[in-house]
Coordinates of C-alpha atoms in Angstrom, one line a residue:
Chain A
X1 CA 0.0 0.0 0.0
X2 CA 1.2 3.3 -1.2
X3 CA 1.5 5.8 1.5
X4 CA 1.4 9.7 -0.1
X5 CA 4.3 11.7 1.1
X6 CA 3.9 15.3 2.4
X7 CA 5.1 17.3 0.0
X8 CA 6.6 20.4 1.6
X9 CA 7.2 22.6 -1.6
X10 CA 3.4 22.7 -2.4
X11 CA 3.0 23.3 1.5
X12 CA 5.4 26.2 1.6
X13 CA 3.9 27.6 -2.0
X14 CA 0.2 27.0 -0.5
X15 CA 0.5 29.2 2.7
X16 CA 3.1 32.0 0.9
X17 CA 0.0 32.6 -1.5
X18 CA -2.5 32.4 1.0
X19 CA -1.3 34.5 2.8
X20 CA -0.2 36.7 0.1
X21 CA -3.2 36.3 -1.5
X22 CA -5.2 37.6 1.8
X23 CA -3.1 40.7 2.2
X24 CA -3.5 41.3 -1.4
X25 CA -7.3 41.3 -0.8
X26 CA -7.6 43.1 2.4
X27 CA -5.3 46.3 0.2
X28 CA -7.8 45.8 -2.6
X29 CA -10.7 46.5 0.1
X30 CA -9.0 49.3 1.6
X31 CA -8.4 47.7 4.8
X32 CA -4.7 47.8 4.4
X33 CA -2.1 49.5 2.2
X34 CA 0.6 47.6 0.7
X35 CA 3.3 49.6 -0.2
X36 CA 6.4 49.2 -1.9
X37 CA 8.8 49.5 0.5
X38 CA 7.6 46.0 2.4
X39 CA 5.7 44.8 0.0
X40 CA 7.9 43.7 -2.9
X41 CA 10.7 42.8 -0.4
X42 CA 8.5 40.5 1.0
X43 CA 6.7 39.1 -2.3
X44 CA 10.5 38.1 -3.6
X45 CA 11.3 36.5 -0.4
X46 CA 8.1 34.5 -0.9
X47 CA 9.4 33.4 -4.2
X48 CA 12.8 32.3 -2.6
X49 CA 11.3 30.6 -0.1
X50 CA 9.2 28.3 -2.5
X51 CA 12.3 28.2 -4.7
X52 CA 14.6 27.1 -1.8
X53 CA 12.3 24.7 -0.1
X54 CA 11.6 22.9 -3.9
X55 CA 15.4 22.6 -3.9
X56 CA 16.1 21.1 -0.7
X57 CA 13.5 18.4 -1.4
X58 CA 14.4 17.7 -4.5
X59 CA 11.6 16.4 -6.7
X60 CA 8.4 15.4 -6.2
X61 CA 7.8 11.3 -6.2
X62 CA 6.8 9.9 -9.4
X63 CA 5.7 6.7 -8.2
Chain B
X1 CA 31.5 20.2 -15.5
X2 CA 28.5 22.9 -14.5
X3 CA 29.1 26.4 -13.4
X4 CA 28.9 25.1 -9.9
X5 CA 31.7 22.9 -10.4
X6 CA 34.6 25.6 -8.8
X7 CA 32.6 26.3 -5.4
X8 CA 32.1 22.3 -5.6
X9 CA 35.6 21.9 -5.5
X10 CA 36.6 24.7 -3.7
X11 CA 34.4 22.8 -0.8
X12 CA 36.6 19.2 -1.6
X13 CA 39.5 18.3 0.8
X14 CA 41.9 15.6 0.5
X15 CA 41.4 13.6 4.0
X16 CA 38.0 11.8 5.1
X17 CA 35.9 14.2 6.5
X18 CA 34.4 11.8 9.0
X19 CA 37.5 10.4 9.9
X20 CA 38.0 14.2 11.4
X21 CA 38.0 13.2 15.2
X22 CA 39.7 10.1 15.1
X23 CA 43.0 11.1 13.7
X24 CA 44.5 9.5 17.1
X25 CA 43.4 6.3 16.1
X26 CA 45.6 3.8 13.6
X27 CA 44.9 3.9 9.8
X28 CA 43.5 0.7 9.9
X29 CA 40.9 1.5 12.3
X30 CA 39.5 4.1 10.2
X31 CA 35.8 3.9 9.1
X32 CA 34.7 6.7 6.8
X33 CA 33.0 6.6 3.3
X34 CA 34.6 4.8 0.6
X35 CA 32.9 6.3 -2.8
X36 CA 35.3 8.1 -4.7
X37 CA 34.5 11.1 -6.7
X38 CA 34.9 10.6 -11.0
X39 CA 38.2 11.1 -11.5
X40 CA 37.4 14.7 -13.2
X41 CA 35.9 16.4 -10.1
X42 CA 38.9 15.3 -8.0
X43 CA 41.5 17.7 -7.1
X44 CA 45.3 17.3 -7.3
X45 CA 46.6 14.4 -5.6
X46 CA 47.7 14.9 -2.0
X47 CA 51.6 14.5 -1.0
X48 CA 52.3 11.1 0.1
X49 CA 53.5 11.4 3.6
X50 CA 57.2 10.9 4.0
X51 CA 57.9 7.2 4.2
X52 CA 54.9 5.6 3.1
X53 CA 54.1 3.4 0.3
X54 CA 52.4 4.5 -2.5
X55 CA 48.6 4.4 -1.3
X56 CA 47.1 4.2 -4.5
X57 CA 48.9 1.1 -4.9
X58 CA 48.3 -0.3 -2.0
X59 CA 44.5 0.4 -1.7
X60 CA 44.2 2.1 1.4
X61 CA 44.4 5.5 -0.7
X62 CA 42.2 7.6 2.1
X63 CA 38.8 8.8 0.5
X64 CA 39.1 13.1 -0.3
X65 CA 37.4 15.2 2.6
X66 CA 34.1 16.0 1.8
X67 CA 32.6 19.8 2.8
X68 CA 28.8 18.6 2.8
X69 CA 25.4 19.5 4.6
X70 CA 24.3 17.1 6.9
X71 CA 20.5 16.1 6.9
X72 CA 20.9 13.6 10.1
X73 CA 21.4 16.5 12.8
X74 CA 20.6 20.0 10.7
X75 CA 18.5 22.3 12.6
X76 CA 17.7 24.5 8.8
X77 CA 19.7 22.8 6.3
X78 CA 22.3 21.4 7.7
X79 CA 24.8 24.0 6.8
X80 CA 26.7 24.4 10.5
X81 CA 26.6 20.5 11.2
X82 CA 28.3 20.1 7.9
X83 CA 30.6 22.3 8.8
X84 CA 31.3 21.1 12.2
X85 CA 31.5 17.8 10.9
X86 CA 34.0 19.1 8.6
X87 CA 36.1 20.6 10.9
X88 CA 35.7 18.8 13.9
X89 CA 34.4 21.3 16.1
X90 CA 30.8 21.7 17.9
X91 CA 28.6 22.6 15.0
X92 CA 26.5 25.3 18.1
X93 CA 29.7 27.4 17.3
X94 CA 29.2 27.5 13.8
X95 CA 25.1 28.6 14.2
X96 CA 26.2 31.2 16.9
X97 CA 29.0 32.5 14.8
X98 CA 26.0 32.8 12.0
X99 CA 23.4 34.5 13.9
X100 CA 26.2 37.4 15.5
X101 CA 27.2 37.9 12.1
X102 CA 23.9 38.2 10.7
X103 CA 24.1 41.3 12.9
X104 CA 27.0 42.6 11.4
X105 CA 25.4 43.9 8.2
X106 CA 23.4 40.6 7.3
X107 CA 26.4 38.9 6.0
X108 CA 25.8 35.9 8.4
X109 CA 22.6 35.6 6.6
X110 CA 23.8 35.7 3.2
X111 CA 26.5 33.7 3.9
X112 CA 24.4 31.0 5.1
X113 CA 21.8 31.0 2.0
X114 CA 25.0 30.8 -0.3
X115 CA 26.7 27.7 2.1
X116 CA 23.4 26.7 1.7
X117 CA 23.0 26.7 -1.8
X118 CA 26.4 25.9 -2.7
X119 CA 27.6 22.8 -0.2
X120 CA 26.2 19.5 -1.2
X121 CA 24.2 17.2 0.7
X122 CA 26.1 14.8 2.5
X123 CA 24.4 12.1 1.3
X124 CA 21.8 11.2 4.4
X125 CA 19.0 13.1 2.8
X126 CA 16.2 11.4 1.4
X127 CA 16.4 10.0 -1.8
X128 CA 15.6 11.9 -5.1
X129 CA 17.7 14.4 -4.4
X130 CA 17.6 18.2 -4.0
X131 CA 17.5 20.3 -7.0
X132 CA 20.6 22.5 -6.8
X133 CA 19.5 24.8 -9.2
X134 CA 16.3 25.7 -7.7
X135 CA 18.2 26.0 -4.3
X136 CA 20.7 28.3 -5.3
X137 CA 18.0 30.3 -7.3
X138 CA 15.9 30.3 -3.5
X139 CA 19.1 31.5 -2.3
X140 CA 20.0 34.3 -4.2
X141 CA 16.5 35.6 -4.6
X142 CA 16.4 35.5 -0.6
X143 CA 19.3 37.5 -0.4
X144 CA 17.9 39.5 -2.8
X145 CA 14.8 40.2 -0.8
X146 CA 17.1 40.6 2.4
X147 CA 19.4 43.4 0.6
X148 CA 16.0 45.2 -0.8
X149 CA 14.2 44.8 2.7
X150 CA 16.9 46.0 4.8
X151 CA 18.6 49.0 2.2
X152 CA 22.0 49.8 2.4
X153 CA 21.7 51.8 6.7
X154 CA 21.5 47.9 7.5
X155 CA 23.4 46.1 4.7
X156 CA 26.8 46.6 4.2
X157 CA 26.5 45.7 0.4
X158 CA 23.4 48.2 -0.9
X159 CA 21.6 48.4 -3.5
X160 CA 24.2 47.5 -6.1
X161 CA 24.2 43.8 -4.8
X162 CA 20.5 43.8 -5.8
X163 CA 21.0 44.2 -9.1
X164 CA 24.8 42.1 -9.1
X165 CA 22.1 39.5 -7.2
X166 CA 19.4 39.5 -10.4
X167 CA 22.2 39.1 -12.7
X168 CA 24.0 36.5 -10.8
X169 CA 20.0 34.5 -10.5
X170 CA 20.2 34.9 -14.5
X171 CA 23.3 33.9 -15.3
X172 CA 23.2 31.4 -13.5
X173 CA 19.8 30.1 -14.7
X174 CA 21.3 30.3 -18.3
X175 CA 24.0 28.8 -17.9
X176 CA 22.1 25.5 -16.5
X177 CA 20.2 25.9 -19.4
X178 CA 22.9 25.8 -22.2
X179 CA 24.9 23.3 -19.9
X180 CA 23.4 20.2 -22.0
X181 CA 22.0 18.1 -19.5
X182 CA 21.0 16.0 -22.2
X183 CA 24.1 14.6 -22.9
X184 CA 25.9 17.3 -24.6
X185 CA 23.5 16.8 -27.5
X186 CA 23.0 20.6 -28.6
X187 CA 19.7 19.9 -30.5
X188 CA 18.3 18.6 -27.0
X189 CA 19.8 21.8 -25.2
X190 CA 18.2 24.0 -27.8
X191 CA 15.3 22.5 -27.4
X192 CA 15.5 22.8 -23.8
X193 CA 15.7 26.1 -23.9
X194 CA 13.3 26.9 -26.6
X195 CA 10.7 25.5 -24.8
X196 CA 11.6 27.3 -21.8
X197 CA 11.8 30.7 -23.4
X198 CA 8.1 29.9 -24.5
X199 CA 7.2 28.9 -20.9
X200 CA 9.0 32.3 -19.7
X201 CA 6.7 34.5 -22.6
X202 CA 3.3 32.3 -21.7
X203 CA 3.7 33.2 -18.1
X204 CA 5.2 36.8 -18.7
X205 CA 2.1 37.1 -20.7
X206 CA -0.6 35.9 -18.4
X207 CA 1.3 37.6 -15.6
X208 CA 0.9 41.0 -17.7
X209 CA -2.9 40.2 -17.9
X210 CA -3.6 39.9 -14.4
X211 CA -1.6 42.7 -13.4
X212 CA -3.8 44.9 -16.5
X213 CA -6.9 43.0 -14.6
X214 CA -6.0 44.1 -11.1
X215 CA -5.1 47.3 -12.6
X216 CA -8.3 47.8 -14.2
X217 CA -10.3 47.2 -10.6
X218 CA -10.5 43.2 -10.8
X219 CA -7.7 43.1 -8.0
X220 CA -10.2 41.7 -5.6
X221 CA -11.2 38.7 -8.0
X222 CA -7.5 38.1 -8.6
X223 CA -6.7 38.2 -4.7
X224 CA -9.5 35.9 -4.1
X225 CA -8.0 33.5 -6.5
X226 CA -4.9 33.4 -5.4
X227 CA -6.3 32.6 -1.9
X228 CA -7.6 29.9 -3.4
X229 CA -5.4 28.2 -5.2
X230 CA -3.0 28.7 -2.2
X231 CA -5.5 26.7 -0.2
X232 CA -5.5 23.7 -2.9
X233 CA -1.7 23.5 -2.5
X234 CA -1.9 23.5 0.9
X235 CA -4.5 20.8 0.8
X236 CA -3.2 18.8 -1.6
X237 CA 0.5 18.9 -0.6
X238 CA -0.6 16.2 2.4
X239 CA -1.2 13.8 -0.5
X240 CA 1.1 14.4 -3.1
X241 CA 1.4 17.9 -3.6
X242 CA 0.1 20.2 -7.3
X243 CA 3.7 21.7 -8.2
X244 CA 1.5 22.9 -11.5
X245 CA -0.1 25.4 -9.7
X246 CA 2.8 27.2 -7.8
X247 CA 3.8 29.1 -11.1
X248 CA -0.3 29.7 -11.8
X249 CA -0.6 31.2 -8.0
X250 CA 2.8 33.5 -8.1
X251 CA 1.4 34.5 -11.6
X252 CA -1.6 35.8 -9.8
X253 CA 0.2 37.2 -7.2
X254 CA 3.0 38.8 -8.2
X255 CA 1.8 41.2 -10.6
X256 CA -1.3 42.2 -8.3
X257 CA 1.3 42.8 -5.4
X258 CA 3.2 45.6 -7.6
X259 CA -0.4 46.9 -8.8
X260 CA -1.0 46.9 -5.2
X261 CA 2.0 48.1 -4.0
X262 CA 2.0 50.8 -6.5
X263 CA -1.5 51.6 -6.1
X264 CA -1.6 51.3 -10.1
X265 CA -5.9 52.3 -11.7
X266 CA -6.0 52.4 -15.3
X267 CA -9.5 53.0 -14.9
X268 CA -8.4 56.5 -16.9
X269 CA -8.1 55.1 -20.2
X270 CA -4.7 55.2 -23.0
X271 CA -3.3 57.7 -24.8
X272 CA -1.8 61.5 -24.4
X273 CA -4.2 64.1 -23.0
X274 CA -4.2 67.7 -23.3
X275 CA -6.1 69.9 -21.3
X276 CA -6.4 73.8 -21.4
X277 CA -8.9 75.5 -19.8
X278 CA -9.2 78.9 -20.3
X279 CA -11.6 79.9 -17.5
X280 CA -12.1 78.1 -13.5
X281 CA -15.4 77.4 -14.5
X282 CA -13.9 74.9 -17.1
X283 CA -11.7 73.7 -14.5
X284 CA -12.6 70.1 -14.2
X285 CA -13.1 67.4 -10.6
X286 CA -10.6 65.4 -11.6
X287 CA -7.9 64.4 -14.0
X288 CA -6.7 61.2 -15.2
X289 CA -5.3 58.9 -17.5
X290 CA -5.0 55.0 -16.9
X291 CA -1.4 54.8 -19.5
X292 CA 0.0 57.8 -21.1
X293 CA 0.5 61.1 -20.7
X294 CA -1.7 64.3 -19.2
X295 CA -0.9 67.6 -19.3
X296 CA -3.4 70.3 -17.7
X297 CA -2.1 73.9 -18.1
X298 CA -4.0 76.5 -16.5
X299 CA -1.8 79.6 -17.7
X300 CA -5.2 81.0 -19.1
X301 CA -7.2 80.3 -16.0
X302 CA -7.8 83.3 -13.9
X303 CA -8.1 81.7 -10.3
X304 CA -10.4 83.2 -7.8
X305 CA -9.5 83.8 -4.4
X306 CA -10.3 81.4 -1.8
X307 CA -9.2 76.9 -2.4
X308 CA -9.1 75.5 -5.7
X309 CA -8.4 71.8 -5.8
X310 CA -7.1 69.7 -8.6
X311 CA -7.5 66.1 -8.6
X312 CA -4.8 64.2 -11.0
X313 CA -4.4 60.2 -11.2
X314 CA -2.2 58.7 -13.5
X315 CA -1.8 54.9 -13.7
X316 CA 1.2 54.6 -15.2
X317 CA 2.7 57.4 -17.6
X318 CA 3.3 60.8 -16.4
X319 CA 1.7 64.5 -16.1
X320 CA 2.4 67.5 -16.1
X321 CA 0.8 70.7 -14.4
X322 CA 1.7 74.3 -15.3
X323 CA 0.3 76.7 -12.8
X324 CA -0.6 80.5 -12.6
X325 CA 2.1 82.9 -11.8
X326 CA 0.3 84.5 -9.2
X327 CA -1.2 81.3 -7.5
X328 CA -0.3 79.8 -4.1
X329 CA 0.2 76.2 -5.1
X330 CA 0.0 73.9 -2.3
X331 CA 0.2 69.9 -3.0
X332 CA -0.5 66.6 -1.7
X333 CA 1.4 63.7 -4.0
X334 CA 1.9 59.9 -3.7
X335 CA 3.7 58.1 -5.7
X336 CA 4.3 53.8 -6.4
X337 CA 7.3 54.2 -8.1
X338 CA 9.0 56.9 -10.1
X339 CA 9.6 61.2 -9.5
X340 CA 7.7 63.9 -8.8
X341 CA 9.1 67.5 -9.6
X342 CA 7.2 70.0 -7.7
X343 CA 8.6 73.4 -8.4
X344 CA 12.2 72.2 -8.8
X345 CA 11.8 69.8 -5.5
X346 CA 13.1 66.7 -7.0
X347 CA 11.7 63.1 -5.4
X348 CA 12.2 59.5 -7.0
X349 CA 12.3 55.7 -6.0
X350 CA 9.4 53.8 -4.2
X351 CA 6.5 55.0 -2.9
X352 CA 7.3 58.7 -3.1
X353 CA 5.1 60.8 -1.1
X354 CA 5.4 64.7 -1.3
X355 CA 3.4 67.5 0.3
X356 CA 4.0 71.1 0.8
X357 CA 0.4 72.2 2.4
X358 CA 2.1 76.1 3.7
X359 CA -0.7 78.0 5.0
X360 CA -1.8 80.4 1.9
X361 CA -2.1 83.9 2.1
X362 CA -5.5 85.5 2.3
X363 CA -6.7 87.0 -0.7
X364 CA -5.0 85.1 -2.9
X365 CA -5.6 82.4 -5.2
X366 CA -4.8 79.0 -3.3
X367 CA -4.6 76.0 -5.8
X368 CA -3.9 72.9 -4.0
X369 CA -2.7 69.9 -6.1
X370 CA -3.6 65.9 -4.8
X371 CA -1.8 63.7 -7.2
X372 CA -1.9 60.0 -7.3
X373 CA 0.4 58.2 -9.8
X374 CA 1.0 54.4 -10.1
X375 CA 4.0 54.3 -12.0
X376 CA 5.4 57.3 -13.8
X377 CA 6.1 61.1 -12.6
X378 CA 4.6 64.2 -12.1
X379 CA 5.8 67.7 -13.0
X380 CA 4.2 71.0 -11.3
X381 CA 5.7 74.1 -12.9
X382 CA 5.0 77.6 -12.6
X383 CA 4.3 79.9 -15.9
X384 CA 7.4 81.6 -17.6
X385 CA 9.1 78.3 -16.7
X386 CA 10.0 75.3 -18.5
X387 CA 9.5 71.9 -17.1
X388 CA 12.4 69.6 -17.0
X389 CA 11.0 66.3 -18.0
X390 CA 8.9 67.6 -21.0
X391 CA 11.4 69.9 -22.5
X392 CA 11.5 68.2 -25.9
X393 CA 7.8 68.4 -26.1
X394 CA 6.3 70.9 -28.9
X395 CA 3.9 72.5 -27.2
X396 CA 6.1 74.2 -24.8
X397 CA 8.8 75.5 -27.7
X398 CA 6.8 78.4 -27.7
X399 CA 8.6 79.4 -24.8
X400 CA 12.7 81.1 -25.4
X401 CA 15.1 80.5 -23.4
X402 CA 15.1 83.8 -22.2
X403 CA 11.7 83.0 -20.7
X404 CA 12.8 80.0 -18.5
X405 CA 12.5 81.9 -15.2
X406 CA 13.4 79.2 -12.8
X407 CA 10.8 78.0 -10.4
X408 CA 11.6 80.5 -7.7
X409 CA 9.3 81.3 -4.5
X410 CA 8.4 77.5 -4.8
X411 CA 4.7 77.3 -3.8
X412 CA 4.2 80.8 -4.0
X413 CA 2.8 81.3 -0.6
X414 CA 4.9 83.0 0.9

């Protein structure tokens, strides 16, 4: 029996974007302002988070 | 041999690295690995100690000294108990010596992400492998971040390494690309990197659509979308994991985070605008233009006494506002990303915000100014002078030289 593996990349991707996603929607609301200065700092971050996490795991099972 | 292959060596010794607190012991008590690198990646044979037989000949040739991670005791990737391991020393002193130099301009951080990206696994990982490229791509684009978060008061290195940083991500990217993993075969490679230069345009592409979308006041659709497909790779990561969608979600993400961040509405339209009123009464609410230019010159408008506000939003592009001599000019202007030039008071970078509100004289005109602009600049000049950014334009070559009074008394209020 085939036991699935958690896979962290997706995890890490998943809540970076959810998160991402909810501060995105909260500035489109006008609750909050994103602003440049945090904001993209942050957002690259995110993407070399997923990016080192995806390396350090290597790639995903294929059987 | 890849572009990785000099740190690779760099981090190769010639004496078993677990073998590293137990030099007291004989020779033939030694345990240590016994795989040998190809014969390419090795580095130049080590000295035979005086007296010995030739080891090579013997057999008993001691495998080279290995600088790798270590996944059996790493407490983030297993950077300091590699290099403990490797040097025989507690790897605690290695994190500490991290952490108080991450203090010291954030080269303890940076270091780390490169050691990182750069030492290999020592082998007690899982199997499958990490992906080096994608690790020293994390890496650099986390250092990246770090250098743009902290600016150069906290980081030794400023802004220069962010772009040294970028180019470094791409070259490095490229070169993986033309390194023919496929055997050398150049047709392969090509074809390798064809496909991923179409990948590159289709997501460029659908990332410049959502960012015209958010732009255009779908941002809270977009966001809601991203949430979600951030909650499908969370959800589905416990049974597999979607790696499909990551690049889907960031291409959601990423270009509404700069229209967000930059505060970028195209709901103005395209194109190059002229306005000229020639009275207040023509004077309009507002002013805008989604991408292009705007120009509102009210030379010919006789202001009356008392507040007179002008409203201008510019997605991205730029405008330019040419003011009454006599008028107090007061403004209010926020900016994503680009300059503002109010009266000769230069501003530029990231979220630029300018505002000069002096109290106005009574009896006096009072114009005040709120600009919003996503991307782009704004220019506020006073008549008889010619703005910087728009010299080349035609409809200002009406005015000589000898008319370009400079900006002087600023708002005017005084």
């Amino acid at each position: 029996m085939r036991v699935s593996r958690l896979d962290r990349t997706s995890l890490v991707a998943g809540m970076v974007t959810t998160v991402a996603g909810l501060v995105l929607l909260l500035d489109r609301l006008g609750t909050i302002d994103v602003r440049f200065e945090y904001g993209l700092p942050l957002l690259i971050a995110a993407v070399g988070a997923i990016l080192l996490v995806a390396g350090l795991e290597g790639p995903p099972d294929r059987d | 041999m890849g572009s990785l292959a000099p740190a690779r060596q760099a981090c190769r010794m010639t004496d078993d690295t677990r073998n590293e607190n137990t030099s007291d012991q004989p020779d033939d008590q030694r345990t240590g690995p016994t795989e040998r690198l190809p014969r390419d990646e090795e580095g130049p044979p080590a000295e035979p100690p005086p007296g010995d037989s030739d080891p090579a000949a013997s057999g008993d040739e001691p495998p080279p000294k290995r600088l790798t991670r270590s996944g059996a005791d790493a407490v983030i990737g297993g950077v300091g108990s590699g290099l403990g391991r490797y040097f025989g020393v507690d790897p605690l002193l290695f994190r500490i010596g991290f952490v108080v130099l991450s203090f010291a301009g954030g080269f303890g951080v940076l270091a780390y992400l490169l050691l990182l990206a750069f030492m290999p696994a020592g082998g007690d990982e899982r199997p499958g492998g990490p992906s080096r490229v994608a690790a020293i791509a994390g890496a650099v684009v986390l250092g990246v971040a770090l250098v743009a978060f902290l600016g150069t008061p906290f980081f030794f290195f400023g802004p220069g390494l962010l772009v040294l940083g970028l180019v470094g991500l791409a070259g490095v990217l490229l070169w993986r690309a033309l390194e023919g993993r496929e055997g050398g075969d150049p047709a392969r490679t090509a074809g390798r990197v064809f496909l991923a230069a179409l990948l590159a345009i289709a997501v460029a592409g659908a990332a410049l659509g959502v960012g015209i979308v958010a732009a255009l006041g779908g941002g809270v659709v977009i966001a809601s979308l991203a949430v979600l497909a951030g909650l499908v790779l969370i959800g589905t990561a416990f049974v597999g994991g979607a790696r499909w969608l990551i690049v889907p979600a960031l291409a959601l993400v990423l270009p509404l985070g700069i229209v967000a961040a930059a505060d970028i509405d195209l709901d103005g339209g395209v194109g190059d605008r002229e306005y000229h009123p020639g009275s207040a009464a023509e004077l309009r609410d507002r002013y805008e233009i989604g991408i292009g230019s705007i120009d509102v010159d009210l030379t010919d408008v006789d202001l009356p006494t008392g507040r007179t506000d002008l409203d201008i939003d510019v997605g991205m592009g730029e405008a330019l506002v040419y003011v009454p001599r006599e008028a107090c000019v007061t403004s209010d202007v926020e900016i994503g990303a680009g300059a503002s030039d109010v009266f000769d008071e230069d501003y530029h970078g990231v979220d630029v915000t300018f505002a000069e509100t002096p109290a106005p004289p009574p009896a006096r005109p009072h114009l005040h100014i709120d600009a919003e602009v996503g991307v782009g600049a704004i220019e506020v000049v006073r008549e008889g002078s010619l703005p910087d950014q728009f010299r080349s334009r035609q409809r200002f070559e009406v005015f000589d030289d000898s008319q370009d009074a400079p900006n002087e008394g600023g708002s005017g209020c005084a």
